[in-house]
Amino acid sequence: MLPEVEAWLDRRTSRARDWDAGVLAGDKRDQRVTVVLPARDESATVGRIVTSIRTALCEDVPLVDEIVVIDSRSTDGTARVAAEAGATVYHQDAVRPDLAGGEGKGEALWKSLFVATGDILVFVDADLLSFTPDYVTGLLGPLVTDPGVAYVKACYDRPLKGSPGEAFNGGRVTELVARPLLNQYWPSLAGFVQPLSGEYAGRADVLRRMPFVSHYGVELGLLVDLLEAEGLDALAQVDLGVREHTNQSTPDLGVMAAQIQHTARTRLVRSGRLVEGDPAATTLVQYARGDTADGAYVPYPRETAISERPPADSLVEPALV
Ligand SMILES: O=c1ccn([C@@H]2O[C@H](COP(=O)(O)OP(=O)(O)O)[C@@H](O)[C@H]2O)c(=O)[nH]1
Ligand SMILES: O=C(O)[C@@H](COP(=O)(O)O)O[C@H]1O[C@H](CO)[C@@H](O)[C@H](O)[C@H]1O
């Protein structure tokens, strides 16, 4: 491990219990805080998370000023559930409709930059099964108290359903793809225990200067780009204990893995560390047994291409007509 990473781990790692919501509510002064939940078909979990944030961190303690849910083309009533729980809900395609064409989680997060009013934005996945308000309090701690911190990632144990005791059985793409890639090409980021964690927070003005990769490339893209733009010491992590969420299937994580590999490749090419000859293929052929009598395998081509939205600040707001 690089000496700078060892020093960073010591200096820039804290724990949720180090931070008190009431104290931070006072310390934040006139800074507004928005919690953003990107949600695609999360009606089973989004309501409890929004209610938990609203009651504990808006009503009981005035730490959070706004809860935004970006409805990411849900078909299960997510928007209604989130609104009934007290969130302000925006459909991702209804935000800046003049900017059509983005896809996936990264698009939902990028669109939140055009509607969230916070000076500090906290991103929380809407499929969490273990959410508690100190997830938000912990992520806010370093940002509210240290102007030198621009971005904070959660870290936690990630047990996988069916293997509750194993802290790192979950985060399969992290362990099999992202962590190896980061250690090979961005060893300064080796101190992040959960580089793909879906809970993180940042200063809105900094995030508005960053490009957002589409789909599931957004977390790796932001981490690598923020390292370059802001430097390692502007980044921090907070130990939130344990995180459980609705896990995707392994084939679906294969698509996620390919999107993350594409994201890493674009950054390596952009920085001149990799010369791209023929462009990488973006079709991932997966397999399943067909329903024919002989049960032969059937190929399932999956699209893994990523795209990238420019920094929000680089776009001129549409003229008011
Ligand atoms: O097109 C998408 C895909 C995902 N998500 C949300 O992004 C978060 C993380 O996605 P997911 O749970 O699919 O990823 P995982 O946690 O399984 O890696 C969840 O709140 C999803 O609802 C989204 O808003 N739009
Ligand atoms: O960390 C991971 O390997 C993946 C999959 O986690 P699991 O193996 O389902 O626990 O989950 C994360 O990665 C996504 C891509 O960055 C994020 O968008 C998710 O929020 C995060 O849960």
CSV table of C-alpha atoms in Angstrom, one decimal, residues 100-307:
chain,number,residue,atom,x,y,z
A,100,ALA,CA,-32.6,13.6,-23.9
A,101,GLY,CA,-30.6,10.5,-24.2
A,102,GLY,CA,-29.1,9.5,-20.9
A,103,GLU,CA,-29.6,6.0,-19.3
A,104,GLY,CA,-29.5,4.2,-16.0
A,105,LYS,CA,-28.5,5.1,-12.5
A,106,GLY,CA,-25.8,7.6,-13.6
A,107,GLU,CA,-28.5,9.5,-15.6
A,108,ALA,CA,-30.8,9.6,-12.6
A,109,LEU,CA,-28.0,11.0,-10.4
A,110,TRP,CA,-26.9,13.5,-13.0
A,111,LYS,CA,-30.5,14.8,-13.4
A,112,SER,CA,-30.7,15.3,-9.6
A,113,LEU,CA,-28.1,18.1,-10.0
A,114,PHE,CA,-30.7,20.1,-11.8
A,115,VAL,CA,-33.4,19.9,-9.2
A,116,ALA,CA,-31.7,19.4,-5.8
A,117,THR,CA,-31.3,22.7,-3.9
A,118,GLY,CA,-28.7,21.5,-1.4
A,119,ASP,CA,-25.2,22.9,-1.0
A,120,ILE,CA,-24.3,19.3,0.1
A,121,LEU,CA,-25.9,16.3,-1.6
A,122,VAL,CA,-26.2,12.9,0.0
A,123,PHE,CA,-26.9,10.0,-2.3
A,124,VAL,CA,-28.6,6.9,-0.9
A,125,ASP,CA,-29.7,3.8,-2.8
A,126,ALA,CA,-33.5,3.2,-2.5
A,127,ASP,CA,-33.2,-0.6,-2.2
A,128,LEU,CA,-31.5,-0.6,1.2
A,129,LEU,CA,-32.8,-3.2,3.7
A,130,SER,CA,-30.5,-2.0,6.5
A,131,PHE,CA,-30.9,1.8,6.3
A,132,THR,CA,-30.7,3.9,9.4
A,133,PRO,CA,-30.5,7.7,9.7
A,134,ASP,CA,-26.9,7.6,10.8
A,135,TYR,CA,-26.0,6.5,7.2
A,136,VAL,CA,-26.8,10.2,6.3
A,137,THR,CA,-25.4,11.7,9.5
A,138,GLY,CA,-22.1,9.8,9.0
A,139,LEU,CA,-21.7,10.9,5.4
A,140,LEU,CA,-22.4,14.5,6.4
A,141,GLY,CA,-19.9,14.6,9.3
A,142,PRO,CA,-16.7,15.3,7.4
A,143,LEU,CA,-18.4,17.6,4.8
A,144,VAL,CA,-20.1,19.8,7.4
A,145,THR,CA,-17.0,20.1,9.7
A,146,ASP,CA,-14.1,20.2,7.2
A,147,PRO,CA,-14.1,22.6,4.3
A,148,GLY,CA,-11.1,20.6,2.9
A,149,VAL,CA,-13.4,17.6,2.2
A,150,ALA,CA,-15.3,17.6,-1.0
A,151,TYR,CA,-16.6,14.0,-1.2
A,152,VAL,CA,-17.3,11.2,1.2
A,153,LYS,CA,-17.9,7.5,0.5
A,154,ALA,CA,-19.6,5.0,2.8
A,155,CYS,CA,-17.9,1.9,3.8
A,156,TYR,CA,-19.5,-1.1,5.5
A,157,ASP,CA,-19.6,-4.9,5.8
A,158,ARG,CA,-21.7,-6.3,2.9
A,159,PRO,CA,-23.1,-9.6,3.8
A,160,LEU,CA,-24.9,-11.4,1.0
A,161,LYS,CA,-28.4,-12.9,1.6
A,162,GLY,CA,-27.8,-16.5,2.7
A,163,SER,CA,-24.3,-15.8,4.0
A,164,PRO,CA,-25.0,-13.3,6.8
A,165,GLY,CA,-21.7,-13.7,8.6
A,166,GLU,CA,-19.5,-13.0,5.7
A,167,ALA,CA,-18.6,-9.3,5.6
A,168,PHE,CA,-17.4,-9.2,2.0
A,169,ASN,CA,-19.5,-11.8,0.2
A,170,GLY,CA,-21.6,-8.9,-1.0
A,171,GLY,CA,-20.1,-6.3,-3.2
A,172,ARG,CA,-19.3,-8.9,-5.8
A,173,VAL,CA,-18.5,-6.5,-8.6
A,174,THR,CA,-16.4,-4.5,-6.1
A,175,GLU,CA,-14.3,-7.5,-5.1
A,176,LEU,CA,-14.0,-9.1,-8.5
A,177,VAL,CA,-13.7,-6.1,-10.8
A,178,ALA,CA,-13.5,-2.6,-9.2
A,179,ARG,CA,-11.0,-3.2,-6.4
A,180,PRO,CA,-8.5,-5.0,-8.7
A,181,LEU,CA,-8.9,-2.3,-11.4
A,182,LEU,CA,-8.4,0.5,-8.9
A,183,ASN,CA,-5.4,-1.2,-7.3
A,184,GLN,CA,-3.8,-1.7,-10.7
A,185,TYR,CA,-4.4,1.7,-12.2
A,186,TRP,CA,-5.3,4.1,-9.4
A,187,PRO,CA,-3.5,2.7,-6.3
A,188,SER,CA,-4.1,6.1,-4.6
A,189,LEU,CA,-7.7,4.9,-4.2
A,190,ALA,CA,-6.8,1.6,-2.6
A,191,GLY,CA,-7.8,3.0,0.8
A,192,PHE,CA,-11.5,3.0,-0.2
A,193,VAL,CA,-13.0,-0.1,1.5
A,194,GLN,CA,-16.1,0.2,-0.7
A,195,PRO,CA,-15.3,2.1,-3.8
A,196,LEU,CA,-18.6,1.3,-5.4
A,197,SER,CA,-20.8,2.0,-2.4
A,198,GLY,CA,-24.1,3.5,-3.4
A,199,GLU,CA,-24.1,5.8,-0.4
A,200,TYR,CA,-22.0,8.9,-0.7
A,201,ALA,CA,-22.1,12.7,-0.3
A,202,GLY,CA,-20.4,15.7,-1.9
A,203,ARG,CA,-20.4,19.4,-2.3
A,204,ALA,CA,-22.9,20.3,-5.0
A,205,ASP,CA,-20.6,22.8,-6.6
A,206,VAL,CA,-17.9,20.2,-6.9
A,207,LEU,CA,-20.3,17.6,-8.3
A,208,ARG,CA,-21.6,20.1,-10.9
A,209,ARG,CA,-18.1,20.3,-12.3
A,210,MET,CA,-17.9,16.5,-12.8
A,211,PRO,CA,-19.0,14.4,-15.8
A,212,PHE,CA,-21.4,11.6,-14.9
A,213,VAL,CA,-21.1,8.2,-16.5
A,214,SER,CA,-24.3,6.4,-17.3
A,215,HIS,CA,-25.7,3.2,-15.9
A,216,TYR,CA,-23.5,1.6,-13.2
A,217,GLY,CA,-20.3,3.3,-14.3
A,218,VAL,CA,-21.2,6.4,-12.3
A,219,GLU,CA,-19.5,5.5,-9.0
A,220,LEU,CA,-16.2,4.4,-10.5
A,221,GLY,CA,-16.2,7.3,-12.8
A,222,LEU,CA,-16.8,9.9,-10.1
A,223,LEU,CA,-14.2,8.4,-7.8
A,224,VAL,CA,-11.4,8.4,-10.5
A,225,ASP,CA,-12.4,11.8,-11.8
A,226,LEU,CA,-12.6,13.4,-8.4
A,227,LEU,CA,-9.2,12.0,-7.5
A,228,GLU,CA,-7.8,13.8,-10.5
A,229,ALA,CA,-9.9,17.0,-10.1
A,230,GLU,CA,-9.7,17.4,-6.3
A,231,GLY,CA,-6.9,15.3,-5.0
A,232,LEU,CA,-6.9,12.4,-2.5
A,233,ASP,CA,-7.0,14.6,0.6
A,234,ALA,CA,-10.4,16.1,-0.6
A,235,LEU,CA,-11.9,12.6,-0.4
A,236,ALA,CA,-13.0,10.7,2.7
A,237,GLN,CA,-14.8,7.7,3.9
A,238,VAL,CA,-17.1,6.9,6.8
A,239,ASP,CA,-17.7,3.4,8.3
A,240,LEU,CA,-21.4,2.9,8.5
A,241,GLY,CA,-21.2,-0.6,9.9
A,242,VAL,CA,-23.3,-3.0,7.8
A,243,ARG,CA,-25.2,-2.6,4.5
A,244,GLU,CA,-27.7,-5.0,3.1
A,245,HIS,CA,-29.7,-4.3,-0.1
A,246,THR,CA,-31.7,-6.1,-2.7
A,247,ASN,CA,-29.1,-8.0,-4.6
A,248,GLN,CA,-29.1,-8.4,-8.4
A,249,SER,CA,-28.6,-11.7,-10.2
A,250,THR,CA,-25.0,-12.7,-11.1
A,251,PRO,CA,-25.7,-12.2,-14.9
A,252,ASP,CA,-27.0,-8.7,-14.2
A,253,LEU,CA,-23.9,-8.0,-12.3
A,254,GLY,CA,-22.0,-9.2,-15.3
A,255,VAL,CA,-23.5,-6.3,-17.3
A,256,MET,CA,-22.6,-4.0,-14.4
A,257,ALA,CA,-19.0,-5.3,-14.4
A,258,ALA,CA,-18.7,-4.6,-18.2
A,259,GLN,CA,-20.0,-1.1,-17.7
A,260,ILE,CA,-17.4,-0.5,-15.0
A,261,GLN,CA,-14.6,-2.0,-17.2
A,262,HIS,CA,-15.7,0.4,-20.0
A,263,THR,CA,-15.6,3.3,-17.6
A,264,ALA,CA,-12.1,2.4,-16.4
A,265,ARG,CA,-10.9,2.0,-20.0
A,266,THR,CA,-12.2,5.4,-21.0
A,267,ARG,CA,-10.3,7.0,-18.1
A,268,LEU,CA,-7.1,5.2,-19.0
A,269,VAL,CA,-7.4,6.2,-22.7
A,270,ARG,CA,-8.3,9.8,-21.7
A,271,SER,CA,-5.2,10.0,-19.5
A,272,GLY,CA,-3.0,8.6,-22.3
A,273,ARG,CA,-2.1,5.5,-20.2
A,274,LEU,CA,-3.9,3.2,-22.7
A,275,VAL,CA,-3.9,3.5,-26.5
A,276,GLU,CA,-7.2,2.3,-27.8
A,277,GLY,CA,-6.8,0.5,-31.2
A,278,ASP,CA,-10.1,-1.1,-32.2
A,279,PRO,CA,-12.9,0.1,-29.9
A,280,ALA,CA,-13.9,-2.4,-27.2
A,281,ALA,CA,-17.0,-4.4,-28.0
A,282,THR,CA,-20.1,-3.5,-26.0
A,283,THR,CA,-22.1,-6.7,-26.5
A,284,LEU,CA,-21.8,-9.2,-23.7
A,285,VAL,CA,-23.1,-12.6,-24.7
A,286,GLN,CA,-24.5,-14.5,-21.7
A,287,TYR,CA,-26.2,-17.9,-21.6
A,288,ALA,CA,-29.1,-19.8,-20.1
A,289,ARG,CA,-30.6,-23.2,-20.8
A,290,GLY,CA,-33.3,-22.9,-23.4
A,291,ASP,CA,-36.7,-24.6,-23.0
A,292,THR,CA,-36.1,-27.1,-25.8
A,293,ALA,CA,-36.3,-30.8,-25.0
A,294,ASP,CA,-32.5,-31.2,-25.0
A,295,GLY,CA,-32.2,-28.1,-22.7
A,296,ALA,CA,-29.5,-26.7,-25.0
A,297,TYR,CA,-27.9,-23.4,-24.0
A,298,VAL,CA,-29.3,-20.3,-25.6
A,299,PRO,CA,-27.1,-17.1,-26.0
A,300,TYR,CA,-28.4,-13.9,-24.6
A,301,PRO,CA,-26.6,-10.8,-25.9
A,302,ARG,CA,-26.6,-8.0,-23.4
A,303,GLU,CA,-25.7,-4.3,-24.3
A,304,THR,CA,-23.0,-2.9,-22.0
A,305,ALA,CA,-22.2,0.4,-23.7
A,306,ILE,CA,-21.8,3.5,-21.4
A,307,SER,CA,-22.2,7.1,-22.2
